[in-house]
Coordinates of C-alpha atoms in Angstrom, one line a residue:
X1 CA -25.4 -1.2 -1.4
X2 CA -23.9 -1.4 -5.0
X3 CA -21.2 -3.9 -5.9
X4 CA -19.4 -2.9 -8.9
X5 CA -17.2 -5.3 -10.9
X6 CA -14.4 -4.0 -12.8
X7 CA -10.6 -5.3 -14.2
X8 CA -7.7 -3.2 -13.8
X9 CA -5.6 -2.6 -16.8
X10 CA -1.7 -2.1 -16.6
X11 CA -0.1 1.2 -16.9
X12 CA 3.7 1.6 -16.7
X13 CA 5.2 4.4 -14.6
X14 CA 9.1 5.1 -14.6
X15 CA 11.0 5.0 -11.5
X16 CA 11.9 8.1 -9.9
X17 CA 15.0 9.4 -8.1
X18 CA 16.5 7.6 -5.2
X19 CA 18.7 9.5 -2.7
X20 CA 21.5 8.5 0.0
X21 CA 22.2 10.4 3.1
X22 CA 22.8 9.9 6.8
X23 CA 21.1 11.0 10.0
X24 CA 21.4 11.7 13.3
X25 CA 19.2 9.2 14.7
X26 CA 18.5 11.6 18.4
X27 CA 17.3 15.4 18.0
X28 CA 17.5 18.2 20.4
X29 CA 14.0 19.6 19.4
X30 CA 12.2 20.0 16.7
X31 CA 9.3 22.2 15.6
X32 CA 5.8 21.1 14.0
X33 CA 5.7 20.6 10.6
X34 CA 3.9 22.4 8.4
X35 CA 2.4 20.3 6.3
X36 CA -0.7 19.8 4.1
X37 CA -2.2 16.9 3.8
X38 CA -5.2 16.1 2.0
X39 CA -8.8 15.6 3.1
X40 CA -8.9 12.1 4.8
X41 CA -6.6 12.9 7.9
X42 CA -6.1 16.3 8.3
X43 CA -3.7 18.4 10.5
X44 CA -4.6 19.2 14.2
X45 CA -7.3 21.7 13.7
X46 CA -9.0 23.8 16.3
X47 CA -12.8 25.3 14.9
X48 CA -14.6 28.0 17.1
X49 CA -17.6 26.3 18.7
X50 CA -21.3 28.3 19.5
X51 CA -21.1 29.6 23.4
X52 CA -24.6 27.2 23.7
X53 CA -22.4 23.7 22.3
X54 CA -19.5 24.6 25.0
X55 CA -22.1 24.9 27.6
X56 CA -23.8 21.7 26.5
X57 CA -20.2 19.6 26.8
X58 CA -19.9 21.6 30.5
X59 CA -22.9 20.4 31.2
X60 CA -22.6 16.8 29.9
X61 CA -19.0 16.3 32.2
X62 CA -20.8 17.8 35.2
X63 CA -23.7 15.6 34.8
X64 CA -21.3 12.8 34.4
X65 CA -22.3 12.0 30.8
X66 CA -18.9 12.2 29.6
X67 CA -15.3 12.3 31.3
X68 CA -13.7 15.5 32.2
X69 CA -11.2 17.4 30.3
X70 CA -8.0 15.2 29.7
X71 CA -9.8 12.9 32.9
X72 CA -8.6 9.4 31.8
X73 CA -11.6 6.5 31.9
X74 CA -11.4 3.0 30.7
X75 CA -13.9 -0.2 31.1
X76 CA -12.6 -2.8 34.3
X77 CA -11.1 -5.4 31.7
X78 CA -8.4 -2.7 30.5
X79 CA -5.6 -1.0 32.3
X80 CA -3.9 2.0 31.8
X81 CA 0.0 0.7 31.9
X82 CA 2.0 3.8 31.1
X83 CA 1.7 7.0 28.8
X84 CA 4.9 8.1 27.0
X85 CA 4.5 11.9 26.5
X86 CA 5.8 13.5 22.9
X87 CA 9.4 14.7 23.2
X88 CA 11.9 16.1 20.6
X89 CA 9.1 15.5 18.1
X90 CA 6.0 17.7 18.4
X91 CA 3.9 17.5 15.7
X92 CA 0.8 15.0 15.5
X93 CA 1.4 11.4 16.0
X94 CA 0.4 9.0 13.5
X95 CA 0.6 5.5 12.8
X96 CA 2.6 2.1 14.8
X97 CA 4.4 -0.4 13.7
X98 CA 6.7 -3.0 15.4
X99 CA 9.3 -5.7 14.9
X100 CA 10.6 -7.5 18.2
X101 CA 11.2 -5.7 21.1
X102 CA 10.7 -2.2 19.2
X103 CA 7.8 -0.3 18.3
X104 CA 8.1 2.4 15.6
X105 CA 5.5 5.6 15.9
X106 CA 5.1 8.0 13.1
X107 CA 4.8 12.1 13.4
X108 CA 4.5 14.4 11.3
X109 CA 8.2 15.6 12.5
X110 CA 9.3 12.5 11.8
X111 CA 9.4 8.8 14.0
X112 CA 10.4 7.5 17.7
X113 CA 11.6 4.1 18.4
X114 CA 10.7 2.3 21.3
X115 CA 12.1 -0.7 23.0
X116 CA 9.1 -2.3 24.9
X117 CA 11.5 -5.2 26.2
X118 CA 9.1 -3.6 29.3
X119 CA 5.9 -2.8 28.1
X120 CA 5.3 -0.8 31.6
X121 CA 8.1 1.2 31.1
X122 CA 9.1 1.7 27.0
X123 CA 12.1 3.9 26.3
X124 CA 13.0 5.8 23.6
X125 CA 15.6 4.2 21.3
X126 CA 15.7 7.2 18.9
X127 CA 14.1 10.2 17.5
X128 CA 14.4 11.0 14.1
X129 CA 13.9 13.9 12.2
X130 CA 12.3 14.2 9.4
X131 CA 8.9 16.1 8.2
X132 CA 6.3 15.8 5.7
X133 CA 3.1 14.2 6.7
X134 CA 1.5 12.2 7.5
X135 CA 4.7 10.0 7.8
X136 CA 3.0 6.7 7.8
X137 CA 5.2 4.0 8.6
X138 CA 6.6 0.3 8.1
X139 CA 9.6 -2.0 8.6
X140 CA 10.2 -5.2 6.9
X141 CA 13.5 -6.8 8.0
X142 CA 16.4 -4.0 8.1
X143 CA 14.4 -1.8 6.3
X144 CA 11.8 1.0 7.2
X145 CA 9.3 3.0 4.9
X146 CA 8.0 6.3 6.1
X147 CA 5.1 8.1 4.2
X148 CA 5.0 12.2 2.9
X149 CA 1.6 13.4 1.4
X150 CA 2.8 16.9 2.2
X151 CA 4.8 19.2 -1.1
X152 CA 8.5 19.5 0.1
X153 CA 11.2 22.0 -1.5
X154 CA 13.3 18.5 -1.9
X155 CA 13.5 15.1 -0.6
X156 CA 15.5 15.2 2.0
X157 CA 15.0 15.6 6.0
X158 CA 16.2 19.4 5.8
X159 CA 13.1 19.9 3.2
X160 CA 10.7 22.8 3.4
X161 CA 6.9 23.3 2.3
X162 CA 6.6 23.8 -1.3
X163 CA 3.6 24.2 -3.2
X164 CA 2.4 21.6 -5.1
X165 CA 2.3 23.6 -8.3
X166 CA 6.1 23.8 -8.5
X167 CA 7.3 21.0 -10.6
X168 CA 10.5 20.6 -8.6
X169 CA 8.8 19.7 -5.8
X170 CA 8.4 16.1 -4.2
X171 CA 6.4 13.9 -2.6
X172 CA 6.8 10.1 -1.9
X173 CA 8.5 7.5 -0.1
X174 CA 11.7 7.4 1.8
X175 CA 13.5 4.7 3.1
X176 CA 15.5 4.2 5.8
X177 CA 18.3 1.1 7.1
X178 CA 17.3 0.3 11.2
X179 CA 19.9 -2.1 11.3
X180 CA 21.1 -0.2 13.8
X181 CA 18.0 1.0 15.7
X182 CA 19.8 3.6 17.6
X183 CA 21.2 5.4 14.3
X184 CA 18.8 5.3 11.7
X185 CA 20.1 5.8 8.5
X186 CA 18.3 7.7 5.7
X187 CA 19.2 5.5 2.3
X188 CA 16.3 5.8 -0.2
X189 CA 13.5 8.0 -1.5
X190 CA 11.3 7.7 -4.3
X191 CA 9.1 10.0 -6.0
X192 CA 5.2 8.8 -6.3
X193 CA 2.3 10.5 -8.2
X194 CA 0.4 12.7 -5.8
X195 CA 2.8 11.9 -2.9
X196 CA 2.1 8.9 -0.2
X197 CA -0.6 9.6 1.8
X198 CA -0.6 5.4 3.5
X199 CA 1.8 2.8 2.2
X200 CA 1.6 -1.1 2.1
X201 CA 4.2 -3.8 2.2
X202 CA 3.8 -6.7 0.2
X203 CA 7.2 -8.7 1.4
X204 CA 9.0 -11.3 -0.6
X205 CA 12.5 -12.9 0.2
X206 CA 14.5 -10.7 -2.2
X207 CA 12.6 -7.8 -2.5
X208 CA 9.5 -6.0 -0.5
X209 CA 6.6 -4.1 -2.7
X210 CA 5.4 -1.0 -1.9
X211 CA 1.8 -0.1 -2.4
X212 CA 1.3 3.8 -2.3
X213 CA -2.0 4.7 -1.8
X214 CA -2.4 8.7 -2.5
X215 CA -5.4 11.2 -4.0
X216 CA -6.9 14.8 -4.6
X217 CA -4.8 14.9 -8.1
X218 CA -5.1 18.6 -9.9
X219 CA -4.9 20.3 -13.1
X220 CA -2.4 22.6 -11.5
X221 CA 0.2 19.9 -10.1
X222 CA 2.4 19.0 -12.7
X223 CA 3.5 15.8 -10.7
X224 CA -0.6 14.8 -9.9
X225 CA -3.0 15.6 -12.6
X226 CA -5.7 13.7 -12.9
X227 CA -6.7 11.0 -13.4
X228 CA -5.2 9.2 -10.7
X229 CA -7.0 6.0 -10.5
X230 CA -4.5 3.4 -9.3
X231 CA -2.3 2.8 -7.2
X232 CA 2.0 3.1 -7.4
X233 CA 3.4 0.0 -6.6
X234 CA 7.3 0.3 -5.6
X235 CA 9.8 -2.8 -6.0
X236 CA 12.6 -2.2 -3.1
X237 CA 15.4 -5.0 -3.2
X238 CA 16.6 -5.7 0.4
X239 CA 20.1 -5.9 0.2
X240 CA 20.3 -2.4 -2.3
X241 CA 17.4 -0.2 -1.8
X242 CA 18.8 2.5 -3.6
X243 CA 17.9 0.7 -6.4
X244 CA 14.5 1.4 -5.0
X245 CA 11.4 2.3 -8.2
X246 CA 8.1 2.8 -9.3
X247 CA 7.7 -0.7 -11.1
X248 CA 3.7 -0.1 -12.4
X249 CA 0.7 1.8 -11.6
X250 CA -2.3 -0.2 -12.0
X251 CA -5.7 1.4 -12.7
X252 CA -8.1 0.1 -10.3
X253 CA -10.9 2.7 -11.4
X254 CA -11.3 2.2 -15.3
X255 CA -14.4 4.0 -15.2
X256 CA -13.2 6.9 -13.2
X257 CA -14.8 5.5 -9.6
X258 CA -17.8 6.9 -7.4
X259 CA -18.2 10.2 -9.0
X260 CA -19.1 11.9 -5.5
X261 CA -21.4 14.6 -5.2
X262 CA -24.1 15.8 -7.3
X263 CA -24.5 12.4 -8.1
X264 CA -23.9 11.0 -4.4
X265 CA -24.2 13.6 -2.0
X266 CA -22.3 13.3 1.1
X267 CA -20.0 10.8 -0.4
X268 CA -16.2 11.4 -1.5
X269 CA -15.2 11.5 -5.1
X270 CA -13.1 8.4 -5.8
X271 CA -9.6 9.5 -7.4
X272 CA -7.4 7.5 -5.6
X273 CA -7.3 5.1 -2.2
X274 CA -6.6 5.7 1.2
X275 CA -5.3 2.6 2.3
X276 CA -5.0 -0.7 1.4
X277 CA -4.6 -3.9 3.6
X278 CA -3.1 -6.8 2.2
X279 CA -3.3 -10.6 3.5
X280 CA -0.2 -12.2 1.8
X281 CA -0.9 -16.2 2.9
X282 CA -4.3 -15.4 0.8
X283 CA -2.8 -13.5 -1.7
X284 CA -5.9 -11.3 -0.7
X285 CA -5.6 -7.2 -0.7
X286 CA -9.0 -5.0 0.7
X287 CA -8.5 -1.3 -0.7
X288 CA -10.5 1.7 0.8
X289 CA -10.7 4.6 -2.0
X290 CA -12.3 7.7 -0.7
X291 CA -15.6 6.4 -2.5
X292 CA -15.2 2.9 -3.0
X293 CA -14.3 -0.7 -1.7
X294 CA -12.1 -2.9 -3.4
X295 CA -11.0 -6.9 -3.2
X296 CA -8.1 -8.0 -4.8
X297 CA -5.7 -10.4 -5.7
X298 CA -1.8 -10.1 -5.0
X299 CA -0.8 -13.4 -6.6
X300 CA 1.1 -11.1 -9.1
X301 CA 2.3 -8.1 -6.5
X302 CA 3.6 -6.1 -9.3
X303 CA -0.6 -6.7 -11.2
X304 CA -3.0 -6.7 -8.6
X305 CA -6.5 -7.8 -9.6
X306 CA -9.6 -6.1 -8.8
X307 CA -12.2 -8.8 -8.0
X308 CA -15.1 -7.4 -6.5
X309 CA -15.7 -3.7 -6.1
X310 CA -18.6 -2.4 -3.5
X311 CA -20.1 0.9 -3.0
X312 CA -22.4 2.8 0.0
X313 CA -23.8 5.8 -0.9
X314 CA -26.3 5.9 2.0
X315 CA -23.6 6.2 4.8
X316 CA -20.1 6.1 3.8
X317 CA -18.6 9.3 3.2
X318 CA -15.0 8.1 2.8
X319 CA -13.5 4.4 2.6
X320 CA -10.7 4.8 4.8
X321 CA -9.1 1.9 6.5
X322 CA -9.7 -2.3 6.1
X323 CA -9.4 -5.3 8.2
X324 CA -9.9 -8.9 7.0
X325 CA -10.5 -11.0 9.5
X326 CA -8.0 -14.3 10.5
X327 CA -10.4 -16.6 7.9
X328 CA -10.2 -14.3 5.4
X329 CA -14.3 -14.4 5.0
X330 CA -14.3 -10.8 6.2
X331 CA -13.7 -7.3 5.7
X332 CA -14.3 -4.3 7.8
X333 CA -14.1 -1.2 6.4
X334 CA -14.2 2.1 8.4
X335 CA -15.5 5.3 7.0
X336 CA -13.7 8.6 8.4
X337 CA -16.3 10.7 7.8
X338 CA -15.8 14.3 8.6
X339 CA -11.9 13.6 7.6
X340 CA -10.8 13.5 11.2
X341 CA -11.8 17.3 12.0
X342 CA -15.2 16.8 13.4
X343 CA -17.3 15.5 16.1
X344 CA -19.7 12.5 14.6
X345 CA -20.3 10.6 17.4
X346 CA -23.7 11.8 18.3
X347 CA -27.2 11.6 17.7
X348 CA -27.4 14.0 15.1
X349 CA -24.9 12.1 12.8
X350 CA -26.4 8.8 14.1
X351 CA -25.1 5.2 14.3
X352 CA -24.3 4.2 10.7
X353 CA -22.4 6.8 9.6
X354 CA -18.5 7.6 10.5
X355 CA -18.9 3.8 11.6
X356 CA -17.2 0.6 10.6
X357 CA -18.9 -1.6 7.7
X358 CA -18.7 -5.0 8.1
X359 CA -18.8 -7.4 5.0
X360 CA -18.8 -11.2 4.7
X361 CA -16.5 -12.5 1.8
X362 CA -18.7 -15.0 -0.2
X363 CA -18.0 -17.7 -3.1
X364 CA -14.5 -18.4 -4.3
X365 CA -11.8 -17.5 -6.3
X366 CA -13.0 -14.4 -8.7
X367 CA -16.6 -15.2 -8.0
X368 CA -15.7 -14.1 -4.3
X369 CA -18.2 -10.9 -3.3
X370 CA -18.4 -8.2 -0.5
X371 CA -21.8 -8.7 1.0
X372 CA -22.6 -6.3 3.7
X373 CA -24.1 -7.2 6.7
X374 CA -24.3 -4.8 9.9
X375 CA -22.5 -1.3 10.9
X376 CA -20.6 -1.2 13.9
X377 CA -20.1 2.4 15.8
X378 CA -19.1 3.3 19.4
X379 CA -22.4 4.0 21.8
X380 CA -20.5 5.7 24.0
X381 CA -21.8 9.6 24.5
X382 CA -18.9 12.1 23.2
X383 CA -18.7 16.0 23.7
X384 CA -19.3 18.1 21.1
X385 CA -16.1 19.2 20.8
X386 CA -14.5 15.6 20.6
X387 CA -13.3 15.2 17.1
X388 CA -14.8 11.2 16.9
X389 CA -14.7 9.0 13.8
X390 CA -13.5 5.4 13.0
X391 CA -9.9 5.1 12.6
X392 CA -6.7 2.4 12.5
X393 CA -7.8 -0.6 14.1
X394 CA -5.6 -4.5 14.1
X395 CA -7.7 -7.8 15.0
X396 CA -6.6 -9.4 18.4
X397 CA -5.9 -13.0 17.8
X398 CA -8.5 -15.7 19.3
X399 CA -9.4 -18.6 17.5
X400 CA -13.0 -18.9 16.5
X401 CA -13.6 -15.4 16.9
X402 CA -13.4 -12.4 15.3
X403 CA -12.1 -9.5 17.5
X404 CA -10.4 -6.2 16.9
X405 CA -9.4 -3.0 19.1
X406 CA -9.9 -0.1 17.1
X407 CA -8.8 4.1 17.4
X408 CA -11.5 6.5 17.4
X409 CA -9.5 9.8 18.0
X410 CA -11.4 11.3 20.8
X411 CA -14.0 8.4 21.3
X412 CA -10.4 6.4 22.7
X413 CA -10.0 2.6 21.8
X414 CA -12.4 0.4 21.4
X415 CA -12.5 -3.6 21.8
X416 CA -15.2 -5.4 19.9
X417 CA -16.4 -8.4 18.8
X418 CA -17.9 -9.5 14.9
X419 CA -18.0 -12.9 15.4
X420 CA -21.6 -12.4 14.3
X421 CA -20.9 -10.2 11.6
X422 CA -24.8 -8.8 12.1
X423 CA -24.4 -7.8 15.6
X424 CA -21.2 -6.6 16.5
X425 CA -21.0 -5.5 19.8
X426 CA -17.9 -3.7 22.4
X427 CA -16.4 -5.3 25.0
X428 CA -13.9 -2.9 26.4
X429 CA -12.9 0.8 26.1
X430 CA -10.4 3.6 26.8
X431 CA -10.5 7.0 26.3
X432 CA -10.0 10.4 27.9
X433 CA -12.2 13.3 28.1
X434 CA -12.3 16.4 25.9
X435 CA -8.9 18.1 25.2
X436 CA -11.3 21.6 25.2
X437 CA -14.6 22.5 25.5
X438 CA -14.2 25.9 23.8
X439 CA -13.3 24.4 20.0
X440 CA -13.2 21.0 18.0
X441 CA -9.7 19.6 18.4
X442 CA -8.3 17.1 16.4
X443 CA -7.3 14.9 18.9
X444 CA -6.9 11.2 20.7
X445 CA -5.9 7.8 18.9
X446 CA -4.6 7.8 15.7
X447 CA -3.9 4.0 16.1
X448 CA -4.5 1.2 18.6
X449 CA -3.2 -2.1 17.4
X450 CA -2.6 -4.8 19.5
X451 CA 1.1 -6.4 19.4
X452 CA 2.6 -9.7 21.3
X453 CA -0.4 -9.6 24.5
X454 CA -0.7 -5.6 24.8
X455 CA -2.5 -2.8 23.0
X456 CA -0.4 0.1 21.7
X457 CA -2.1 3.1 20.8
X458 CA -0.4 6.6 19.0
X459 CA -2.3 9.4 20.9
X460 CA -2.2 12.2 18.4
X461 CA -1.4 14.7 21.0
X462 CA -0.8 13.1 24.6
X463 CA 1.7 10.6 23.4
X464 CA 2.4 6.8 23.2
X465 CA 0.1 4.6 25.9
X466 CA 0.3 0.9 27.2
X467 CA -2.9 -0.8 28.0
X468 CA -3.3 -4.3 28.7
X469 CA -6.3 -6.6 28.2
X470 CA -7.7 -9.1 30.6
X471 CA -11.1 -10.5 29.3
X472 CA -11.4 -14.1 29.2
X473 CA -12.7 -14.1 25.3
X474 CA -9.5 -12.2 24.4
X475 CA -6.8 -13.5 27.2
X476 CA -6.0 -16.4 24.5
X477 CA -4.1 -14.0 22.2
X478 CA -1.8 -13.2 24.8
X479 CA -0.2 -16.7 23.9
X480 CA 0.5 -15.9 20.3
X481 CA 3.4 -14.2 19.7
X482 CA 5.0 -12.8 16.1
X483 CA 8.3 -11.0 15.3
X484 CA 7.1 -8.1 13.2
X485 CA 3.3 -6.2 12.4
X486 CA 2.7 -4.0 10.1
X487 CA -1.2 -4.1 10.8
X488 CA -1.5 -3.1 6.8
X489 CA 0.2 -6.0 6.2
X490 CA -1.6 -9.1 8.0
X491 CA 0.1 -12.2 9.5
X492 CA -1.2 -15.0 10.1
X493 CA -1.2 -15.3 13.4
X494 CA -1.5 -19.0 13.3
X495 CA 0.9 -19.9 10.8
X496 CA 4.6 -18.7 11.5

């Protein structure tokens, strides 16, 4: 473990053009999109497999090792509600948010809206229209943010693939009003540095900030050249959010970040983050940048602070995703390693990497540090054509402990407990057998969060799924209820 301690310094960005339109919030169809994302979370991807691996997946569903292809198993304290196939929209599902009775899933086609008034039956609200990956999404009051890390002809929902070497092309953030949830209307977009591969919502009364986290810069993209060491920060004003603009881009990496390989093989060069999770009744913010691990202060949302930095060149390959827990005296980090296209959850890759890192927060104020303390990864055995890797997890709210239910693509949803931050352990799964046996597939949970006494998880390709949770170490949550989640953007579950 290295921990690194660094200060950001300021560095001013203009705002970039805002548009207006409207759409029509239902579509008839609508075809994949073609986008291009960068490493990290990559398009659905199908790679060729040896004639002896497909035998050895055969072999381990007829010995019973794993499930079946598509067969559906889960541990006794879960069930299976319902499964909401993909409709209009059919390219990959991505992330979840929710606010009420609605829950919003990203695609790369664009987002559904769901009204789970029901949560055994959820029905689609609307469909919207709109590609460019990864589509990552938000919504703060009337307002919702969707993410495009894909190079688009323009910024509207008609746009095609560009190439990132044109300078008129765009990448960034769009906004849309859901005042109305069955007509969503298209009101905002702004241009960010190197697109918007994640977003994060930092909400005040007035105003909401926007945290772009994006990476990969290029000599050749005239709108991302290196370096790109920060982060874009977006000031949106709720009642006009067409006055919506890049209002900083603090440098979180002064000395350029974890240089990768030669120096660390195996681990990503820093030149950017992933995502970032913020804890706004801390004024806390946990960033995961390709190579590194951040803490930071949000006191100032348009200046946040870097105050402790961690590295782990040993088993991280990419800093993905962060958690804090409720106390605020923990971070998990998850490390996608493989970037979503490969299958790491077996002996040859081992239990420490492509696994969540768990870290205690000790000291206070700016003397607080990341100490690590245990890795946590699914035990159970995976095909070797399941695409497996830790992925979007939320924390499930219990007093006293520390719980989370966690995505791992093919390896399903995960419960588990880090109460003990050195010996994390599962206590309840999902997940459905190999999509194939004849190629790795990116495929299963993008997302599993757990909103208002149910787990929601985005299946990348069989759709949105219901499960509910009866365990009596987690049946406690079930009690606390909140309007709105944006699991980037943490509650307090006990104070609202």
């Amino acid at each position: 473990m290295t921990s690194l301690h660094t200060v950001p310094a300021g560095l001013g960005r203009l705002g970039v053009a805002a548009a207006a339109a409207g759409l029509l919030a239902t579509v008839l169809a609508a075809g994949p999109a073609a986008a291009t994302p960068d490493p990290g979370d990559l398009p659905a991807v199908r790679s060729g497999v040896s004639a002896g691996r497909q035998a050895a997946a055969a072999a381990a569903i007829e010995a019973g090792e794993v499930p079946g292809v598509d067969e559906i198993v889960h541990s006794d304290n879960i069930t299976h509600l319902t499964n909401v196939p993909k409709d209009a929209l059919q390219g990959l599902n991505t992330d979840l948010a929710f606010q009420g009775r609605y829950a919003f899933a990203g695609n790369y086609d664009g987002f559904r809206i769901y009204d789970i008034s029901n949560p055994k039956v959820p029905r689609t609200v609307a469909q919207v229209l709109c590609p460019g990956s990864q589509n990552d999404i938000s919504v703060s009051g009337n307002l919702l943010f969707l993410s495009t890390d894909s190079s688009r002809s323009d910024n509207s929902c008609t746009s095609t693939t560009q190439p990132a070497t044109e300078k008129s092309s765009w990448e960034g953030m769009k906004i849309f009003d859901i005042s109305d949830k069955r007509n969503p209307k298209y009101v905002a977009a702004v241009e960010t540095a190197c697109g918007s591969h994640t977003h994060t919502l930092v909400p005040r009364r007035s105003s909401v900030y926007v945290y772009v986290s994006s990476y990969s810069p290029s000599d050749t993209f005239p709108d991302c050249r290196p370096p790109h060491d920060g982060i874009s920060v977006i000031k949106v004003p709720r009642k006009a959010p067409e006055e919506a603009a890049v209002v900083n881009f603090p440098v979180l990496f002064p000395d350029g970040g974890n240089p990768g390989a030669p120096t660390n093989p195996g681990v990503s060069k820093t030149t950017g983050c992933h995502d970032i999770t913020v804890l706004p009744s801390k004024n806390l913010a946990a960033g995961a940048c390709m190579g590194d691990g951040l803490l930071f202060s949000i006191e100032d949302p348009e200046n946040p602070r870097i105050i402790d930095r961690v590295q782990d060149n040993v088993n991280f390959a990419f800093w993905h995703s962060a958690t804090f827990n409720q106390k605020a005296d923990k971070v998990v980090f998850t490390d996608e390693l493989g970037g979503g296209g490969a299958a790491t959850c077996n002996e040859e890759i081992g239990p420490k990497r492509g696994a969540d890192g768990i870290y205690d927060i000790v000291g206070r104020g700016d003397h607080r540090k990341l100490v690590f303390r245990s890795y946590f990864k699914i035990d159970r055995p995976q095909a070797a054509t399941e695409v497996c890797v830790a992925h979007n997890g939320s924390i499930i709210p219990v007093k006293g402990r520390d719980l989370m239910v966690q995505a791992w693509y093919q390896g399903g949803v995960s419960v588990w407990d880090f109460t003990d931050s050195s010996a994390p352990k599962e206590i309840a799964y999902f997940e459905r057998g190999p999509v194939n046996l004849d190629a790795v597939t990116t495929a299963g949970p993008w997302s599993a969060y757990y909103y208002n006494g149910y787990i929601y998880s985005n299946d990348i390709a069989k759709g949105f799924d219901v499960l509910r949770l009866d365990d009596r170490r987690t049946d406690p949550a079930k009690r606390v209820r909140i309007p709105e989640l944006n699991v980037q953007t943490q509650p307090d579950y006990f104070d609202h």
